[in-house]
Tab-separated table of C-alpha atoms and ligand atoms in Angstrom:
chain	number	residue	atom	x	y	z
A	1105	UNK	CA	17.055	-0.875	-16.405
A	1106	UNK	CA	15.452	-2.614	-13.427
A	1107	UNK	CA	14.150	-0.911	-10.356
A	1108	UNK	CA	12.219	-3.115	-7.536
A	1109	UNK	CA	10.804	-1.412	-4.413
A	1110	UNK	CA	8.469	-1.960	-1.336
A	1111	UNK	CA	6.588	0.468	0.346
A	1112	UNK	CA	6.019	-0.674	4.288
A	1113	UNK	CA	3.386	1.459	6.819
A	1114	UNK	CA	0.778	0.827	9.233
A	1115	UNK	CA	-2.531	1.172	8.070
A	1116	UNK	CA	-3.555	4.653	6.899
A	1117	UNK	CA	-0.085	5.659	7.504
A	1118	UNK	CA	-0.306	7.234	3.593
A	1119	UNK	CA	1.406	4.114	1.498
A	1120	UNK	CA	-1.417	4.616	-0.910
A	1121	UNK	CA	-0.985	8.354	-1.043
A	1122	UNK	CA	2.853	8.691	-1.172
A	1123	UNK	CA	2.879	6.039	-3.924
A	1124	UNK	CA	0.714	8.257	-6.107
A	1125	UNK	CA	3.304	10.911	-6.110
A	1126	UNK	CA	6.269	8.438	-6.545
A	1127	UNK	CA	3.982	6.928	-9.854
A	1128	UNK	CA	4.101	10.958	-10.863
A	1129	UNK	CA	7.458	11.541	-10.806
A	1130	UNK	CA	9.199	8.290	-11.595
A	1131	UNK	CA	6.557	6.533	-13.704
A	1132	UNK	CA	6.932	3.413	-12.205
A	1133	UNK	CA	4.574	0.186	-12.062
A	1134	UNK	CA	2.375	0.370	-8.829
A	1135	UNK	CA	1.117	-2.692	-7.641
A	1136	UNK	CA	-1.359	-2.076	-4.582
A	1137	UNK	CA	-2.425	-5.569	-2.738
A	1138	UNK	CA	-5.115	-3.795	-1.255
A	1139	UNK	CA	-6.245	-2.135	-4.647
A	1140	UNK	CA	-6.186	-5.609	-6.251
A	1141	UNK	CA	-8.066	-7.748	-3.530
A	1142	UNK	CA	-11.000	-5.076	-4.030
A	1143	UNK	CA	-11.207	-4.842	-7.464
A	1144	UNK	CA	-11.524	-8.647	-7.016
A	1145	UNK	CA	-13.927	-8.229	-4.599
A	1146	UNK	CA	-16.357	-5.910	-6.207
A	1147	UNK	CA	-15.798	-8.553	-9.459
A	1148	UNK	CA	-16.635	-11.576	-7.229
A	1149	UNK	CA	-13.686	-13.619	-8.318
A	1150	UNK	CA	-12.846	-16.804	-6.618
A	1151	UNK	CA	-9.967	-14.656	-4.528
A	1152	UNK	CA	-12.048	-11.759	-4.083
A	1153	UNK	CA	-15.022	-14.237	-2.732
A	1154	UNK	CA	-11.695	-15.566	0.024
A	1155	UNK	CA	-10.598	-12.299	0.116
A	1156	UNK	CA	-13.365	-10.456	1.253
A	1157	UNK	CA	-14.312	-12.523	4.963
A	1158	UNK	CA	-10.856	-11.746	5.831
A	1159	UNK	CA	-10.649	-8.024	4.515
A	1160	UNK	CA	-14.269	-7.176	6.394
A	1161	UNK	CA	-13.085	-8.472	9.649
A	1162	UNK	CA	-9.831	-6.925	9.627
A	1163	UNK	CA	-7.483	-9.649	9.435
A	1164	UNK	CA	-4.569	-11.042	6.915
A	1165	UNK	CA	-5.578	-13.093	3.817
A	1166	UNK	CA	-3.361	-16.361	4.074
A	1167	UNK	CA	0.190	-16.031	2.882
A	1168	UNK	CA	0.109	-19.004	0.214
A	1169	UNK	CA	-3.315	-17.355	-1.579
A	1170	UNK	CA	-1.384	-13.626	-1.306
A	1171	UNK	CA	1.948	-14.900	-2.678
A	1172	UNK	CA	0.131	-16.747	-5.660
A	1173	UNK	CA	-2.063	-13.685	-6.125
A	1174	UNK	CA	1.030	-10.772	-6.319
A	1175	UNK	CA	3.640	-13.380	-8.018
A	1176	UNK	CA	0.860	-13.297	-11.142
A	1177	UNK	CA	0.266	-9.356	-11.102
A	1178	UNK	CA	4.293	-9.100	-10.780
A	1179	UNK	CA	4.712	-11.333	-13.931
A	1180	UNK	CA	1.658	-9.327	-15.926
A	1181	UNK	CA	4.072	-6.006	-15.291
A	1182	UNK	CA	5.674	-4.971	-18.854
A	1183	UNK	CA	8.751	-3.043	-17.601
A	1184	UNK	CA	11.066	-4.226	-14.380
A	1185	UNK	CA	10.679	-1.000	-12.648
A	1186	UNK	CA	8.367	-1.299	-9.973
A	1187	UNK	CA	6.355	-0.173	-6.531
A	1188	UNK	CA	4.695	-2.869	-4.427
A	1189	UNK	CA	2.235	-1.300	-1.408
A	1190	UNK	CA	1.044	-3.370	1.139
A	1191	UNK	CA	2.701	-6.927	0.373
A	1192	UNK	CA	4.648	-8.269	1.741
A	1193	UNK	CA	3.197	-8.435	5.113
A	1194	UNK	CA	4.221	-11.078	6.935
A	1195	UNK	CA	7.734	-12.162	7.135
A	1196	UNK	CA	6.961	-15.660	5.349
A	1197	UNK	CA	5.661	-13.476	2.122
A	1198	UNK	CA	8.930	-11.561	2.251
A	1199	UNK	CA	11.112	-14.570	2.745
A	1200	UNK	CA	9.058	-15.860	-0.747
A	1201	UNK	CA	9.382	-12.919	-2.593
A	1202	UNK	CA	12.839	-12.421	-1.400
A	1203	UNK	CA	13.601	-15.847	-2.994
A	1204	UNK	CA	12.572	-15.005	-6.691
A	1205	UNK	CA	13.056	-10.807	-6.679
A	1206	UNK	CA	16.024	-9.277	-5.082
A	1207	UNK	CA	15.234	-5.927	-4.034
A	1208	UNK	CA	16.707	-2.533	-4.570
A	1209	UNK	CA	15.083	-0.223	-1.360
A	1210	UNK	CA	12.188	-0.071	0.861
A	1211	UNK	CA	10.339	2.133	2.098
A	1212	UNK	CA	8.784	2.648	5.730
A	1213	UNK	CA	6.930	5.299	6.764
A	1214	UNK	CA	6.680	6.089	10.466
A	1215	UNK	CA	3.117	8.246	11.541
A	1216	UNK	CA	1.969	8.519	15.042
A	1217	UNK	CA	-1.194	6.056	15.352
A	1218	UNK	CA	-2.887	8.709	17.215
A	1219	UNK	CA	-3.116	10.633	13.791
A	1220	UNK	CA	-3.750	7.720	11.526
A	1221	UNK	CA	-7.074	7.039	13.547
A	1222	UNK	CA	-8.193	10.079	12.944
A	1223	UNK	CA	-7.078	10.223	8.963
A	1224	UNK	CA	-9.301	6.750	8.120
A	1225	UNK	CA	-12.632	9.022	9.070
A	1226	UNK	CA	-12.658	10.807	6.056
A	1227	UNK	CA	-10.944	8.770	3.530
A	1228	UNK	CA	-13.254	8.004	0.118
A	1229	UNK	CA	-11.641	5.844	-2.806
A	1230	UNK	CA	-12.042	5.294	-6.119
A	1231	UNK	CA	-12.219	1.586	-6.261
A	1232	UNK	CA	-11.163	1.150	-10.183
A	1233	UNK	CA	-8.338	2.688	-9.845
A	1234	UNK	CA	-7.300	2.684	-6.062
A	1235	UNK	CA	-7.044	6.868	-6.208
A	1236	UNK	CA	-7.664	7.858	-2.534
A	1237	UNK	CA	-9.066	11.169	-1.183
A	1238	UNK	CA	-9.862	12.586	2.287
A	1239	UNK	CA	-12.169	15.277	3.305
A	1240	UNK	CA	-9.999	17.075	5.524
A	1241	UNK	CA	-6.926	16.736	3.632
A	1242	UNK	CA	-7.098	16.258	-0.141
A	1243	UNK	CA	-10.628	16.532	-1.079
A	1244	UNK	CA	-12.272	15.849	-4.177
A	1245	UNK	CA	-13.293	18.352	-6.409
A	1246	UNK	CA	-16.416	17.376	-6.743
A	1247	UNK	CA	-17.932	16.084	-3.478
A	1248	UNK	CA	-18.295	12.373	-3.499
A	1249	UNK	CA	-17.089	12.324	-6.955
A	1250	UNK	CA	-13.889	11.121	-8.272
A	1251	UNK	CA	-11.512	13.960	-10.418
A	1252	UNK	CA	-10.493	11.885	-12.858
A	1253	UNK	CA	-13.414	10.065	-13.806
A	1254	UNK	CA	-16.411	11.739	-12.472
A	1255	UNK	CA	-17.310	8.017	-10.593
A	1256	UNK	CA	-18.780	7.569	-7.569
A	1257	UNK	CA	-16.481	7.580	-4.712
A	1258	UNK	CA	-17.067	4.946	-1.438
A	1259	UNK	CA	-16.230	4.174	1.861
A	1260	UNK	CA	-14.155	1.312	2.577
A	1261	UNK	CA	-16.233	-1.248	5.161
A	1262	UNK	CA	-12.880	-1.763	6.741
A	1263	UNK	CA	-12.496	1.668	7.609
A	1264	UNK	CA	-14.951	1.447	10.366
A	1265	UNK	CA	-13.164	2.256	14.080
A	1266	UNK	CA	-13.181	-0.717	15.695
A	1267	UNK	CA	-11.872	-2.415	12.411
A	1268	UNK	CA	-9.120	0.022	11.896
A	1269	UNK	CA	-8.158	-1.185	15.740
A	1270	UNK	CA	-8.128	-4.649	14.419
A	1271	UNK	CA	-6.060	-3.812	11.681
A	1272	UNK	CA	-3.478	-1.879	13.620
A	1273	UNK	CA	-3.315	-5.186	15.841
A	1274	UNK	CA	-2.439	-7.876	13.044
A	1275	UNK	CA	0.219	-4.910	11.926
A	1276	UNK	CA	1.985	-4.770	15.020
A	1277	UNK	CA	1.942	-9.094	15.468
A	1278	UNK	CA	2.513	-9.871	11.677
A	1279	UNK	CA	3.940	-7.203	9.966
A	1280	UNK	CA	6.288	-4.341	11.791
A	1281	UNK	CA	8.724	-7.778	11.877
A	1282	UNK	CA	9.334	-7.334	8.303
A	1283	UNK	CA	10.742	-4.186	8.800
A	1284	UNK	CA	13.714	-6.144	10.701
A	1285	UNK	CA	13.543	-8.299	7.747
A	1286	UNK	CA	14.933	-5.673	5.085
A	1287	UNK	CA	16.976	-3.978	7.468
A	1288	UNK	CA	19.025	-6.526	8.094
A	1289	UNK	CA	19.360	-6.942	4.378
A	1290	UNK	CA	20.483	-3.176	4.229
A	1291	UNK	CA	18.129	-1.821	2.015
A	1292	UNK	CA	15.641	-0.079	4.535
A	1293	UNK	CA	14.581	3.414	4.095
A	1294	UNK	CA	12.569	4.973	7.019
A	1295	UNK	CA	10.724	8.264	6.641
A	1296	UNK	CA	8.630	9.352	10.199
A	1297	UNK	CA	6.614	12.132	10.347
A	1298	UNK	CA	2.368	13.847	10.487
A	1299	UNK	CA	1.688	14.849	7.043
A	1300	UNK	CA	2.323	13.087	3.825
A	1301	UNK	CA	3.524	16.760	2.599
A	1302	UNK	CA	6.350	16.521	5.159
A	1303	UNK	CA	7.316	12.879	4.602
A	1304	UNK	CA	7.176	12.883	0.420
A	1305	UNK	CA	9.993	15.454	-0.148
A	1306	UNK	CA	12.683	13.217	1.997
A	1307	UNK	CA	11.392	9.798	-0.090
A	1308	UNK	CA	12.024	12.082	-3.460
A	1309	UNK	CA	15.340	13.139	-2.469
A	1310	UNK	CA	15.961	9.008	-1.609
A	1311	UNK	CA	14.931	7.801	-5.023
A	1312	UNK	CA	16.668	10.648	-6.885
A	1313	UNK	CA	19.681	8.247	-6.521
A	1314	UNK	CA	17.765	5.498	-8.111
A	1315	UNK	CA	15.735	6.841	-11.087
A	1316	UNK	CA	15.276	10.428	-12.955
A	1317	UNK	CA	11.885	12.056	-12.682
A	1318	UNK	CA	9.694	11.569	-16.297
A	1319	UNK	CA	9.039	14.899	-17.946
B	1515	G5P	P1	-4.593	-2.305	2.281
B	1515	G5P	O1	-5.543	-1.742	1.310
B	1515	G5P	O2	-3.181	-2.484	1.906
B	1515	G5P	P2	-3.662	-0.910	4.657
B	1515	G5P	O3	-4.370	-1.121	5.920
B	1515	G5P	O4	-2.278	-1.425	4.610
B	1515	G5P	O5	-4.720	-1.445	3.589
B	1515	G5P	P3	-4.371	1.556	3.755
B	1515	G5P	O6	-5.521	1.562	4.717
B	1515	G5P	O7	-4.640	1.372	2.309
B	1515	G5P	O8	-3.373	0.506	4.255
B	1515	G5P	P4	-2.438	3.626	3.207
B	1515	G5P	O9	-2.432	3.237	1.779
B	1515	G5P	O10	-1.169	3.474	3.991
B	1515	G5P	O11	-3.606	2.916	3.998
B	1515	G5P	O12	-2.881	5.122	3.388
B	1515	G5P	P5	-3.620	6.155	2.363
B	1515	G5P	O13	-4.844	5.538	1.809
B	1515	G5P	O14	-2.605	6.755	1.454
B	1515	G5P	O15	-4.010	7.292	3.424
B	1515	G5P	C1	-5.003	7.070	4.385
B	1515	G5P	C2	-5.959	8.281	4.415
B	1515	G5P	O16	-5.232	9.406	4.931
B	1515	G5P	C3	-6.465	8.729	3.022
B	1515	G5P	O17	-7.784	9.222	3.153
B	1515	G5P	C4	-5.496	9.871	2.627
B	1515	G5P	O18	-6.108	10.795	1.735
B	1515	G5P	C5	-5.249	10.488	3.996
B	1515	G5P	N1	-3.944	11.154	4.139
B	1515	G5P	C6	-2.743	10.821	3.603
B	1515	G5P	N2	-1.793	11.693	3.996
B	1515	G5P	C7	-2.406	12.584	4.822
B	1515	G5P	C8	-1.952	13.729	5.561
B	1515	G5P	O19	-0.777	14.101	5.520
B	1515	G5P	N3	-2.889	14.371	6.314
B	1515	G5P	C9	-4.202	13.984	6.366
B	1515	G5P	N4	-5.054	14.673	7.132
B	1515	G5P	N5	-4.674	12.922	5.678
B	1515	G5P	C10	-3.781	12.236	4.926
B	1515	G5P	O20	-5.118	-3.742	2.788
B	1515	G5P	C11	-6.448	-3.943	3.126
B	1515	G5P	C12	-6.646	-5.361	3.571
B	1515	G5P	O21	-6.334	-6.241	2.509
B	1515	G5P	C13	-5.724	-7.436	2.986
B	1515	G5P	C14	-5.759	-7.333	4.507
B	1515	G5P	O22	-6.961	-7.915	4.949
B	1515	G5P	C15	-5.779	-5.827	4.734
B	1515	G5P	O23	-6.335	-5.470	5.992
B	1515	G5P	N6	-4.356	-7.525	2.471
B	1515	G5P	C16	-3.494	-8.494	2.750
B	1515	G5P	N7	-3.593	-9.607	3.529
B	1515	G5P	C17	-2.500	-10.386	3.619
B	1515	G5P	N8	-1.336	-10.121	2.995
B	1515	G5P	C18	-1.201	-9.040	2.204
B	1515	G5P	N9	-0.025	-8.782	1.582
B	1515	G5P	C19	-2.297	-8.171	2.053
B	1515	G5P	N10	-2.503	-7.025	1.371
B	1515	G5P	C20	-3.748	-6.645	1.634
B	1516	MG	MG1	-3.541	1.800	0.619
């Protein structure tokens, strides 16, 4: 079977954190652009060296070095049931990917920017594996540490406030039109609310009609 999502949100609107519990439940492939570009980053690869200037000051890596970048991590994923989070982001990278992978839903999520400026405070991350904490809402175990692994956890530079402002800004110019994109193609799924707790039982119930939850 084949199952091909997208997972849409402003920044720090929980895309990260609702994808953990869809991997969870469905097992699905989750393919984080964000995840990937720092892993690059922290590797000093030739995209992660690109990457980075644009990352740091808060703006949009170029669409033709992004759709390169997540056509080759889409082609490296064994089974056809996947999650991408945080690409596309501009309506030229969906009109690419629309061209070689039809889609079966999306997902938006809709949280008050008054609350997502306050969330990016106390987020830490794992950077092998993308897993994402926060201090006042899930916490670590282990202060500083991550649960899985025991690694350090870090800050991400782009988390600082004026940043996040910056961020929010190239969201609302470049990418809240793509959420016109897939709803005219029918296949847009919006889920608003102020907690990930209150948002993650509605996108359950949604892919329930796609996909069974693994045992
Ligand atoms: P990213 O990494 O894709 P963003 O900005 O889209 O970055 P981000 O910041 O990763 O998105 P998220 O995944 O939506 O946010 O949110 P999250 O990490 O799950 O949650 C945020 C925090 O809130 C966490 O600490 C979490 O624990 C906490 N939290 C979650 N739910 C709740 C709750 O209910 N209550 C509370 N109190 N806390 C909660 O992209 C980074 C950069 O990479 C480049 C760009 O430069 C981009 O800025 N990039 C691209 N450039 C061009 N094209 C693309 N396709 C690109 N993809 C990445
Ligand atoms: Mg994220």
């Amino acid at each position: 079977m084949a199952f091909r999502s997208v997972i849409l949100g402003a920044p720090a609107s929980g895309k990260g954190t609702i994808s953990s519990r869809i991997v969870k439940t469905f097992g699905l492939e989750h393919v984080a652009s964000g995840d990937r570009l720092r892993i690059n980053i922290t590797k000093n690869t030739p995209i992660g060296k690109t990457a980075k200037k644009y990352i740091e000051e808060g703006l949009l890596v170029p669409d033709d070095l992004m759709v390169n970048f997540i056509s080759e991590e889409i082609r490296q994923i064994k089974k056809n049931i996947w999650l991408l989070d945080g690409f596309p982001r501009t309506v030229s990278q969906a009109e690419s990917l629309w061209r070689v992978q039809k889609l079966d839903v999306v997902l938006n999520l809709v949280v008050p920017y008054n609350i997502i400026v306050d969330r990016v405070k106390g987020r830490w991350i794992h950077l092998p594996s993308g897993r994402v904490y926060n201090t006042d809402f899930n916490a670590p175990k282990v202060p500083g540490k991550d649960d899985i692994t025991g690694e350090d956890l870090v800050q991400r530079k782009d988390d600082s406030p004026e940043i996040v402002l910056k961020r929010l800004e190239q969201y609302e110019k470049m990418t809240r039109p793509v959420i016109n994109f897939y709803k005219e193609k029918g296949i847009l799924e919006e889920f608003a609310g102020n907690t990930s707790d209150e948002i993650w039982p509605k996108v359950k119930s949604v892919l329930l009609n796609y996909l069974s939850e693994v045992k």
